[in-house]
mmCIF file of C-alpha atoms in Angstrom:
data_model
loop_
_atom_site.group_PDB
_atom_site.id
_atom_site.type_symbol
_atom_site.label_atom_id
_atom_site.label_comp_id
_atom_site.label_asym_id
_atom_site.label_seq_id
_atom_site.Cartn_x
_atom_site.Cartn_y
_atom_site.Cartn_z
ATOM 1 C CA UNK A 1 -68.925 276.244 -195.988
ATOM 2 C CA UNK A 2 -67.139 278.346 -198.187
ATOM 3 C CA UNK A 3 -66.558 277.121 -201.825
ATOM 4 C CA UNK A 4 -62.892 277.006 -201.438
ATOM 5 C CA UNK A 5 -62.917 274.280 -198.630
ATOM 6 C CA UNK A 6 -64.748 271.954 -201.311
ATOM 7 C CA UNK A 7 -62.603 269.476 -203.279
ATOM 8 C CA UNK A 8 -63.327 268.095 -206.410
ATOM 9 C CA UNK A 9 -62.131 264.872 -208.204
ATOM 10 C CA UNK A 10 -62.995 263.136 -211.332
ATOM 11 C CA UNK A 11 -64.391 259.688 -211.281
ATOM 12 C CA UNK A 12 -64.453 256.955 -210.406
ATOM 13 C CA UNK A 13 -65.012 257.728 -206.763
ATOM 14 C CA UNK A 14 -65.377 254.205 -205.924
ATOM 15 C CA UNK A 15 -62.422 251.854 -206.363
ATOM 16 C CA UNK A 16 -61.989 248.157 -206.599
ATOM 17 C CA UNK A 17 -59.126 246.233 -204.311
ATOM 18 C CA UNK A 18 -57.500 245.140 -207.529
ATOM 19 C CA UNK A 19 -54.023 246.787 -208.428
ATOM 20 C CA UNK A 20 -51.350 246.165 -210.631
ATOM 21 C CA UNK A 21 -48.810 244.754 -207.938
ATOM 22 C CA UNK A 22 -51.875 242.900 -206.327
ATOM 23 C CA UNK A 23 -52.633 241.065 -209.663
ATOM 24 C CA UNK A 24 -49.167 240.328 -210.292
ATOM 25 C CA UNK A 25 -48.569 239.083 -206.924
ATOM 26 C CA UNK A 26 -51.538 236.802 -207.631
ATOM 27 C CA UNK A 27 -50.067 235.410 -211.211
ATOM 28 C CA UNK A 28 -46.710 234.781 -209.789
ATOM 29 C CA UNK A 29 -48.213 232.925 -206.699
ATOM 30 C CA UNK A 30 -50.386 230.835 -209.182
ATOM 31 C CA UNK A 31 -46.964 230.061 -211.104
ATOM 32 C CA UNK A 32 -45.094 228.904 -207.862
ATOM 33 C CA UNK A 33 -46.221 225.005 -207.838
ATOM 34 C CA UNK A 34 -45.220 224.532 -211.397
ATOM 35 C CA UNK A 35 -42.051 226.374 -210.938
ATOM 36 C CA UNK A 36 -41.029 224.544 -208.230
ATOM 37 C CA UNK A 37 -42.000 221.009 -209.768
ATOM 38 C CA UNK A 38 -39.483 222.194 -212.755
ATOM 39 C CA UNK A 39 -36.590 222.693 -210.284
ATOM 40 C CA UNK A 40 -37.525 219.298 -208.901
ATOM 41 C CA UNK A 41 -37.552 217.648 -212.292
ATOM 42 C CA UNK A 42 -34.492 219.454 -213.854
ATOM 43 C CA UNK A 43 -32.433 220.085 -210.751
ATOM 44 C CA UNK A 44 -30.384 223.354 -209.767
ATOM 45 C CA UNK A 45 -29.676 224.305 -213.467
ATOM 46 C CA UNK A 46 -33.418 225.349 -213.699
ATOM 47 C CA UNK A 47 -33.248 227.312 -210.747
ATOM 48 C CA UNK A 48 -30.519 229.468 -212.293
ATOM 49 C CA UNK A 49 -32.199 229.819 -215.400
ATOM 50 C CA UNK A 50 -35.344 231.212 -213.199
ATOM 51 C CA UNK A 51 -33.352 233.585 -211.159
ATOM 52 C CA UNK A 52 -31.215 234.985 -214.029
ATOM 53 C CA UNK A 53 -33.785 235.616 -216.363
ATOM 54 C CA UNK A 54 -36.335 237.358 -213.733
ATOM 55 C CA UNK A 55 -33.205 239.289 -212.148
ATOM 56 C CA UNK A 56 -32.280 240.593 -216.111
ATOM 57 C CA UNK A 57 -35.764 241.568 -216.569
ATOM 58 C CA UNK A 58 -36.093 243.464 -213.169
ATOM 59 C CA UNK A 59 -32.804 245.249 -213.665
ATOM 60 C CA UNK A 60 -33.573 246.036 -217.254
ATOM 61 C CA UNK A 61 -36.891 247.519 -216.275
ATOM 62 C CA UNK A 62 -35.271 249.717 -213.592
ATOM 63 C CA UNK A 63 -32.473 251.123 -215.712
ATOM 64 C CA UNK A 64 -34.597 251.933 -218.765
ATOM 65 C CA UNK A 65 -37.083 253.762 -216.679
ATOM 66 C CA UNK A 66 -34.352 255.693 -214.602
ATOM 67 C CA UNK A 67 -32.956 256.947 -217.791
ATOM 68 C CA UNK A 68 -36.281 258.286 -218.849
ATOM 69 C CA UNK A 69 -36.300 260.155 -215.397
ATOM 70 C CA UNK A 70 -39.293 258.545 -214.113
ATOM 71 C CA UNK A 71 -40.006 256.490 -210.528
ATOM 72 C CA UNK A 72 -39.000 252.894 -211.164
ATOM 73 C CA UNK A 73 -41.908 250.599 -211.449
ATOM 74 C CA UNK A 74 -40.030 247.702 -209.992
ATOM 75 C CA UNK A 75 -42.459 247.313 -207.188
ATOM 76 C CA UNK A 76 -45.590 246.497 -209.502
ATOM 77 C CA UNK A 77 -43.908 243.069 -210.169
ATOM 78 C CA UNK A 78 -44.493 243.168 -213.734
ATOM 79 C CA UNK A 79 -40.896 242.876 -214.630
ATOM 80 C CA UNK A 80 -40.762 240.008 -212.351
ATOM 81 C CA UNK A 81 -43.614 238.351 -213.857
ATOM 82 C CA UNK A 82 -42.433 238.840 -217.392
ATOM 83 C CA UNK A 83 -38.949 237.586 -216.666
ATOM 84 C CA UNK A 84 -40.526 234.513 -215.076
ATOM 85 C CA UNK A 85 -42.693 233.514 -217.814
ATOM 86 C CA UNK A 86 -39.794 233.571 -220.123
ATOM 87 C CA UNK A 87 -37.853 231.582 -218.046
ATOM 88 C CA UNK A 88 -40.631 229.078 -218.058
ATOM 89 C CA UNK A 89 -40.453 229.159 -221.714
ATOM 90 C CA UNK A 90 -36.527 228.304 -221.843
ATOM 91 C CA UNK A 91 -34.594 224.948 -221.745
ATOM 92 C CA UNK A 92 -33.392 224.054 -218.338
ATOM 93 C CA UNK A 93 -29.924 224.049 -219.021
ATOM 94 C CA UNK A 94 -30.127 227.273 -221.223
ATOM 95 C CA UNK A 95 -26.816 229.262 -221.228
ATOM 96 C CA UNK A 96 -26.552 232.509 -218.852
ATOM 97 C CA UNK A 97 -26.306 234.722 -222.135
ATOM 98 C CA UNK A 98 -29.716 233.195 -223.539
ATOM 99 C CA UNK A 99 -31.491 234.170 -220.306
ATOM 100 C CA UNK A 100 -30.004 237.666 -220.258
ATOM 101 C CA UNK A 101 -30.409 238.447 -223.922
ATOM 102 C CA UNK A 102 -34.112 237.163 -223.675
ATOM 103 C CA UNK A 103 -34.280 239.181 -220.337
ATOM 104 C CA UNK A 104 -33.217 242.424 -221.961
ATOM 105 C CA UNK A 105 -35.175 241.954 -225.210
ATOM 106 C CA UNK A 106 -38.678 241.071 -223.441
ATOM 107 C CA UNK A 107 -38.345 244.319 -221.178
ATOM 108 C CA UNK A 108 -36.751 246.663 -223.747
ATOM 109 C CA UNK A 109 -38.285 245.794 -227.123
ATOM 110 C CA UNK A 110 -41.347 243.888 -225.860
ATOM 111 C CA UNK A 111 -42.326 246.630 -223.445
ATOM 112 C CA UNK A 112 -40.388 249.809 -222.671
ATOM 113 C CA UNK A 113 -39.964 250.552 -226.529
ATOM 114 C CA UNK A 114 -43.963 251.007 -226.548
ATOM 115 C CA UNK A 115 -43.934 253.286 -223.751
ATOM 116 C CA UNK A 116 -44.084 250.664 -220.462
ATOM 117 C CA UNK A 117 -46.720 248.656 -218.989
ATOM 118 C CA UNK A 118 -50.015 248.738 -220.782
ATOM 119 C CA UNK A 119 -48.970 250.114 -224.119
ATOM 120 C CA UNK A 120 -47.149 247.274 -225.434
ATOM 121 C CA UNK A 121 -48.657 245.293 -228.328
ATOM 122 C CA UNK A 122 -47.260 241.772 -227.899
ATOM 123 C CA UNK A 123 -46.866 239.684 -224.801
ATOM 124 C CA UNK A 124 -43.222 240.719 -224.012
ATOM 125 C CA UNK A 125 -42.178 237.021 -222.773
ATOM 126 C CA UNK A 126 -43.511 235.358 -225.778
ATOM 127 C CA UNK A 127 -41.976 237.984 -228.147
ATOM 128 C CA UNK A 128 -38.707 237.560 -226.669
ATOM 129 C CA UNK A 129 -38.985 233.547 -226.784
ATOM 130 C CA UNK A 130 -39.706 233.998 -230.340
ATOM 131 C CA UNK A 131 -36.687 236.090 -231.048
ATOM 132 C CA UNK A 132 -34.484 233.753 -229.268
ATOM 133 C CA UNK A 133 -36.116 230.575 -230.916
ATOM 134 C CA UNK A 134 -35.401 232.106 -234.394
ATOM 135 C CA UNK A 135 -31.800 233.671 -233.428
ATOM 136 C CA UNK A 136 -30.489 230.829 -231.372
ATOM 137 C CA UNK A 137 -32.060 227.625 -232.674
ATOM 138 C CA UNK A 138 -29.481 225.283 -231.208
ATOM 139 C CA UNK A 139 -29.399 226.621 -227.653
ATOM 140 C CA UNK A 140 -33.078 226.827 -227.724
ATOM 141 C CA UNK A 141 -34.171 223.260 -228.843
ATOM 142 C CA UNK A 142 -31.254 221.484 -226.303
ATOM 143 C CA UNK A 143 -33.580 219.475 -224.046
ATOM 144 C CA UNK A 144 -31.719 217.467 -221.125
ATOM 145 C CA UNK A 145 -33.667 214.493 -219.929
ATOM 146 C CA UNK A 146 -35.072 215.146 -216.645
ATOM 147 C CA UNK A 147 -32.662 213.829 -213.737
ATOM 148 C CA UNK A 148 -34.082 215.281 -210.747
ATOM 149 C CA UNK A 149 -32.643 217.455 -207.954
ATOM 150 C CA UNK A 150 -31.359 214.883 -205.704
ATOM 151 C CA UNK A 151 -31.059 211.836 -207.966
ATOM 152 C CA UNK A 152 -28.139 209.965 -208.856
ATOM 153 C CA UNK A 153 -27.312 211.845 -211.857
ATOM 154 C CA UNK A 154 -28.458 215.080 -210.466
ATOM 155 C CA UNK A 155 -25.731 218.264 -210.544
ATOM 156 C CA UNK A 156 -24.601 219.541 -207.467
ATOM 157 C CA UNK A 157 -25.657 223.277 -206.776
ATOM 158 C CA UNK A 158 -22.374 224.632 -207.657
ATOM 159 C CA UNK A 159 -21.919 222.240 -210.672
ATOM 160 C CA UNK A 160 -25.094 223.797 -212.056
ATOM 161 C CA UNK A 161 -24.017 227.234 -211.968
ATOM 162 C CA UNK A 162 -20.621 226.177 -213.469
ATOM 163 C CA UNK A 163 -22.934 224.649 -216.332
ATOM 164 C CA UNK A 164 -25.025 227.594 -216.946
ATOM 165 C CA UNK A 165 -22.048 230.191 -217.225
ATOM 166 C CA UNK A 166 -19.583 228.074 -219.072
ATOM 167 C CA UNK A 167 -21.052 225.063 -220.392
ATOM 168 C CA UNK A 168 -19.041 222.763 -218.265
ATOM 169 C CA UNK A 169 -19.053 221.172 -214.842
ATOM 170 C CA UNK A 170 -15.461 221.386 -214.094
ATOM 171 C CA UNK A 171 -12.697 223.202 -215.906
ATOM 172 C CA UNK A 172 -12.006 221.599 -219.350
ATOM 173 C CA UNK A 173 -14.957 219.000 -218.665
ATOM 174 C CA UNK A 174 -17.702 218.885 -220.919
ATOM 175 C CA UNK A 175 -21.000 218.013 -219.462
ATOM 176 C CA UNK A 176 -22.082 214.522 -220.694
ATOM 177 C CA UNK A 177 -25.813 215.098 -220.340
ATOM 178 C CA UNK A 178 -28.599 212.800 -221.917
ATOM 179 C CA UNK A 179 -30.456 214.768 -224.262
ATOM 180 C CA UNK A 180 -33.787 214.040 -225.715
ATOM 181 C CA UNK A 181 -36.435 215.304 -227.977
ATOM 182 C CA UNK A 182 -39.564 216.848 -226.613
ATOM 183 C CA UNK A 183 -42.884 214.424 -226.941
ATOM 184 C CA UNK A 184 -44.003 216.784 -229.804
ATOM 185 C CA UNK A 185 -40.420 217.127 -231.545
ATOM 186 C CA UNK A 186 -40.023 213.321 -231.341
ATOM 187 C CA UNK A 187 -43.712 213.066 -232.864
ATOM 188 C CA UNK A 188 -42.891 215.380 -235.521
ATOM 189 C CA UNK A 189 -39.437 213.497 -236.569
ATOM 190 C CA UNK A 190 -40.710 210.266 -236.499
ATOM 191 C CA UNK A 191 -44.048 210.553 -238.221
ATOM 192 C CA UNK A 192 -41.954 212.404 -241.019
ATOM 193 C CA UNK A 193 -39.996 209.278 -241.405
ATOM 194 C CA UNK A 194 -43.289 207.324 -242.196
ATOM 195 C CA UNK A 195 -43.485 206.003 -238.560
ATOM 196 C CA UNK A 196 -47.066 205.694 -236.986
ATOM 197 C CA UNK A 197 -48.006 207.968 -234.015
ATOM 198 C CA UNK A 198 -47.781 204.995 -231.975
ATOM 199 C CA UNK A 199 -44.100 203.893 -233.282
ATOM 200 C CA UNK A 200 -42.975 207.575 -232.831
ATOM 201 C CA UNK A 201 -43.808 207.892 -229.371
ATOM 202 C CA UNK A 202 -42.220 204.472 -228.415
ATOM 203 C CA UNK A 203 -38.142 204.051 -228.345
ATOM 204 C CA UNK A 204 -35.684 204.835 -225.725
ATOM 205 C CA UNK A 205 -37.815 207.257 -223.718
ATOM 206 C CA UNK A 206 -41.170 205.916 -224.641
ATOM 207 C CA UNK A 207 -44.098 208.426 -224.330
ATOM 208 C CA UNK A 208 -45.965 208.056 -220.916
ATOM 209 C CA UNK A 209 -49.093 209.804 -220.208
ATOM 210 C CA UNK A 210 -48.553 210.004 -216.521
ATOM 211 C CA UNK A 211 -44.964 211.227 -216.888
ATOM 212 C CA UNK A 212 -46.243 213.833 -218.990
ATOM 213 C CA UNK A 213 -48.983 214.936 -216.927
ATOM 214 C CA UNK A 214 -46.522 215.174 -213.651
ATOM 215 C CA UNK A 215 -43.719 216.940 -215.923
ATOM 216 C CA UNK A 216 -41.372 213.828 -216.257
ATOM 217 C CA UNK A 217 -40.378 214.565 -219.791
ATOM 218 C CA UNK A 218 -37.947 216.573 -221.666
ATOM 219 C CA UNK A 219 -39.147 220.446 -222.593
ATOM 220 C CA UNK A 220 -39.032 223.628 -221.575
ATOM 221 C CA UNK A 221 -39.532 224.630 -217.636
ATOM 222 C CA UNK A 222 -43.142 225.687 -218.175
ATOM 223 C CA UNK A 223 -43.854 222.268 -219.773
ATOM 224 C CA UNK A 224 -43.241 220.582 -216.609
ATOM 225 C CA UNK A 225 -46.891 219.746 -215.540
ATOM 226 C CA UNK A 226 -50.045 220.464 -217.286
ATOM 227 C CA UNK A 227 -51.757 219.244 -213.729
ATOM 228 C CA UNK A 228 -49.948 221.866 -211.617
ATOM 229 C CA UNK A 229 -50.522 224.902 -214.250
ATOM 230 C CA UNK A 230 -54.354 223.941 -214.713
ATOM 231 C CA UNK A 231 -54.479 224.240 -211.041
ATOM 232 C CA UNK A 232 -52.721 227.542 -211.224
ATOM 233 C CA UNK A 233 -55.024 228.802 -213.985
ATOM 234 C CA UNK A 234 -58.089 227.591 -211.846
ATOM 235 C CA UNK A 235 -56.728 229.561 -208.968
ATOM 236 C CA UNK A 236 -56.674 232.789 -211.134
ATOM 237 C CA UNK A 237 -60.257 232.078 -212.215
ATOM 238 C CA UNK A 238 -61.396 231.836 -208.605
ATOM 239 C CA UNK A 239 -59.390 234.874 -207.982
ATOM 240 C CA UNK A 240 -61.118 236.669 -210.849
ATOM 241 C CA UNK A 241 -57.855 237.693 -212.314
ATOM 242 C CA UNK A 242 -58.845 236.173 -215.454
ATOM 243 C CA UNK A 243 -62.053 235.126 -216.824
ATOM 244 C CA UNK A 244 -62.937 231.831 -218.797
ATOM 245 C CA UNK A 245 -63.365 233.206 -222.244
ATOM 246 C CA UNK A 246 -59.847 233.046 -223.315
ATOM 247 C CA UNK A 247 -58.487 229.527 -221.547
ATOM 248 C CA UNK A 248 -61.286 227.658 -222.648
ATOM 249 C CA UNK A 249 -61.638 228.828 -226.255
ATOM 250 C CA UNK A 250 -57.794 228.354 -226.738
ATOM 251 C CA UNK A 251 -57.765 224.671 -225.483
ATOM 252 C CA UNK A 252 -60.980 224.065 -227.709
ATOM 253 C CA UNK A 253 -59.457 225.781 -230.592
ATOM 254 C CA UNK A 254 -56.357 223.295 -230.360
ATOM 255 C CA UNK A 255 -58.357 220.291 -229.027
ATOM 256 C CA UNK A 256 -61.228 220.325 -231.216
ATOM 257 C CA UNK A 257 -59.150 219.791 -234.543
ATOM 258 C CA UNK A 258 -56.983 217.454 -232.740
ATOM 259 C CA UNK A 259 -60.107 215.317 -232.225
ATOM 260 C CA UNK A 260 -61.053 215.585 -235.748
ATOM 261 C CA UNK A 261 -57.833 214.525 -237.143
ATOM 262 C CA UNK A 262 -57.053 211.708 -234.820
ATOM 263 C CA UNK A 263 -60.480 210.488 -235.658
ATOM 264 C CA UNK A 264 -59.590 210.457 -239.496
ATOM 265 C CA UNK A 265 -56.258 208.954 -238.920
ATOM 266 C CA UNK A 266 -55.257 207.852 -235.457
ATOM 267 C CA UNK A 267 -51.756 206.456 -237.009
ATOM 268 C CA UNK A 268 -50.693 209.720 -238.206
ATOM 269 C CA UNK A 269 -52.245 212.498 -235.960
ATOM 270 C CA UNK A 270 -52.108 212.257 -231.984
ATOM 271 C CA UNK A 271 -55.303 212.128 -229.754
ATOM 272 C CA UNK A 272 -56.242 215.420 -228.334
ATOM 273 C CA UNK A 273 -54.905 214.450 -224.712
ATOM 274 C CA UNK A 274 -51.440 214.001 -226.283
ATOM 275 C CA UNK A 275 -51.859 218.078 -227.147
ATOM 276 C CA UNK A 276 -53.429 218.792 -224.052
ATOM 277 C CA UNK A 277 -50.638 217.689 -221.818
ATOM 278 C CA UNK A 278 -47.353 218.139 -223.849
ATOM 279 C CA UNK A 279 -45.978 221.610 -224.854
ATOM 280 C CA UNK A 280 -46.851 224.717 -223.542
ATOM 281 C CA UNK A 281 -50.772 224.740 -224.281
ATOM 282 C CA UNK A 282 -51.774 225.058 -220.457
ATOM 283 C CA UNK A 283 -49.048 227.532 -220.028
ATOM 284 C CA UNK A 284 -50.099 229.653 -222.836
ATOM 285 C CA UNK A 285 -53.828 229.491 -222.291
ATOM 286 C CA UNK A 286 -54.157 230.167 -218.748
ATOM 287 C CA UNK A 287 -51.015 232.490 -218.097
ATOM 288 C CA UNK A 288 -49.993 234.037 -221.526
ATOM 289 C CA UNK A 289 -53.069 234.734 -223.843
ATOM 290 C CA UNK A 290 -54.658 236.098 -220.674
ATOM 291 C CA UNK A 291 -52.371 239.165 -220.277
ATOM 292 C CA UNK A 292 -54.529 241.942 -219.981
ATOM 293 C CA UNK A 293 -52.649 244.596 -222.005
ATOM 294 C CA UNK A 294 -52.205 242.272 -225.215
ATOM 295 C CA UNK A 295 -55.734 240.415 -225.438
ATOM 296 C CA UNK A 296 -59.191 241.791 -226.395
ATOM 297 C CA UNK A 297 -61.233 243.396 -223.785
ATOM 298 C CA UNK A 298 -64.885 242.328 -225.167
ATOM 299 C CA UNK A 299 -66.022 238.711 -224.080
ATOM 300 C CA UNK A 300 -66.509 237.861 -227.809
ATOM 301 C CA UNK A 301 -63.235 239.261 -229.002
ATOM 302 C CA UNK A 302 -61.623 237.027 -226.142
ATOM 303 C CA UNK A 303 -63.535 233.925 -227.382
ATOM 304 C CA UNK A 304 -62.422 234.611 -230.992
ATOM 305 C CA UNK A 305 -58.537 235.578 -229.864
ATOM 306 C CA UNK A 306 -58.629 232.459 -227.823
ATOM 307 C CA UNK A 307 -59.820 230.102 -230.358
ATOM 308 C CA UNK A 308 -57.385 231.609 -233.084
ATOM 309 C CA UNK A 309 -54.588 230.983 -230.490
ATOM 310 C CA UNK A 310 -55.631 227.378 -230.214
ATOM 311 C CA UNK A 311 -56.304 226.720 -233.716
ATOM 312 C CA UNK A 312 -53.256 228.326 -234.966
ATOM 313 C CA UNK A 313 -51.269 226.267 -232.190
ATOM 314 C CA UNK A 314 -52.380 223.009 -233.761
ATOM 315 C CA UNK A 315 -51.806 224.076 -237.382
ATOM 316 C CA UNK A 316 -48.162 225.015 -236.494
ATOM 317 C CA UNK A 317 -47.572 221.709 -234.185
ATOM 318 C CA UNK A 318 -48.979 219.383 -237.185
ATOM 319 C CA UNK A 319 -47.790 221.071 -240.159
ATOM 320 C CA UNK A 320 -45.382 224.052 -239.170
ATOM 321 C CA UNK A 321 -41.526 224.258 -239.063
ATOM 322 C CA UNK A 322 -41.479 224.033 -235.412
ATOM 323 C CA UNK A 323 -42.886 221.264 -233.168
ATOM 324 C CA UNK A 324 -44.697 223.737 -230.639
ATOM 325 C CA UNK A 325 -46.771 226.621 -231.771
ATOM 326 C CA UNK A 326 -48.041 228.339 -228.457
ATOM 327 C CA UNK A 327 -45.606 231.138 -228.751
ATOM 328 C CA UNK A 328 -45.934 232.120 -232.494
ATOM 329 C CA UNK A 329 -49.971 231.650 -232.345
ATOM 330 C CA UNK A 330 -50.331 233.894 -229.467
ATOM 331 C CA UNK A 331 -48.025 236.579 -230.970
ATOM 332 C CA UNK A 332 -49.719 236.559 -234.001
ATOM 333 C CA UNK A 333 -53.207 236.986 -232.633
ATOM 334 C CA UNK A 334 -51.784 239.820 -230.421
ATOM 335 C CA UNK A 335 -51.526 241.572 -233.810
ATOM 336 C CA UNK A 336 -55.309 240.888 -234.205
ATOM 337 C CA UNK A 337 -56.248 242.363 -231.057
ATOM 338 C CA UNK A 338 -57.049 246.249 -232.111
ATOM 339 C CA UNK A 339 -59.269 244.658 -234.766
ATOM 340 C CA UNK A 340 -61.229 242.371 -232.538
ATOM 341 C CA UNK A 341 -61.666 245.378 -230.170
ATOM 342 C CA UNK A 342 -63.136 247.219 -232.721
ATOM 343 C CA UNK A 343 -65.393 244.993 -234.210
ATOM 344 C CA UNK A 344 -66.901 243.055 -231.404
ATOM 345 C CA UNK A 345 -67.688 246.142 -229.280
ATOM 346 C CA UNK A 346 -71.331 246.046 -228.093
ATOM 347 C CA UNK A 347 -73.430 248.395 -229.863
ATOM 348 C CA UNK A 348 -74.308 251.576 -227.243
ATOM 349 C CA UNK A 349 -78.261 251.829 -226.585
ATOM 350 C CA UNK A 350 -79.953 254.011 -229.152
ATOM 351 C CA UNK A 351 -77.210 254.219 -231.686
ATOM 352 C CA UNK A 352 -76.485 251.909 -234.898
ATOM 353 C CA UNK A 353 -73.573 250.202 -235.720
ATOM 354 C CA UNK A 354 -72.870 252.760 -238.551
ATOM 355 C CA UNK A 355 -72.793 255.703 -236.127
ATOM 356 C CA UNK A 356 -70.142 253.964 -233.685
#
């Protein structure tokens, strides 16, 4: 055999079955149950929010990459996943322009400005949500009460489209939707007025653990069901798309202080189950904080990262300026990832830490 007939390739020579499209597809599949439930709970407007946000993210990614004269990465489904995750953090009746601005921001300033997939420092969906929440607080904190997809108060398909694009269900007719606070928001407002937790969670739409677990409470689309989101997270664990380190440590980071403060004063601080099944804690723990690009690579770093996300979530929920702190917590901890990777990487055998 002549030397010219030999081919030389660099390692690795053995490849696993995972690929970016396969991983993204698996994560999207894990989100399907909670996504469908959000549509069933909030009706057709939720579907339009999901479609517009996801489509905007995909189109933005395609156009930006084409402007750089590179092949479109739309097929890897990363933009679609970013759009879906962002949609799940939005109110069910978010105006169309909120969806569009958020989708563009997530891809342009949350991803492509760093160089594209694999180079971004912050989770694109969450950095977009933080931007929207700070810039448009009214639109981002208007919560319609769940009316269902086919209930008596449910909007028809066309009326839902009109509501998202015009704010009206008919020409000149303003939508007279019943709005309510999220459980976390209701707790923060009422307790600040001197009421106990038990009094704060009563009222017109009394808090119910059953309803919260099933998603029958006001909130973002991704706050629909802790049960379905947990099932999706377990699915990702079983498929080995994620590991237990970040989800478990993030949940513990929030629930442990919740237990402590609840035991200290149960009339002022809600029990840990309340924190678990309300808001975006489960969505953040399994689907946001575990983003491979913006989380540490070492197991110890992942545990510290997750615990920090959970602790900051509890601190912001309890004493911060916003009733929900998951997005802020994860974005803040994203900034610590390079430091965590540097100081938690294992020592190479035969070398000291000083030599690394």
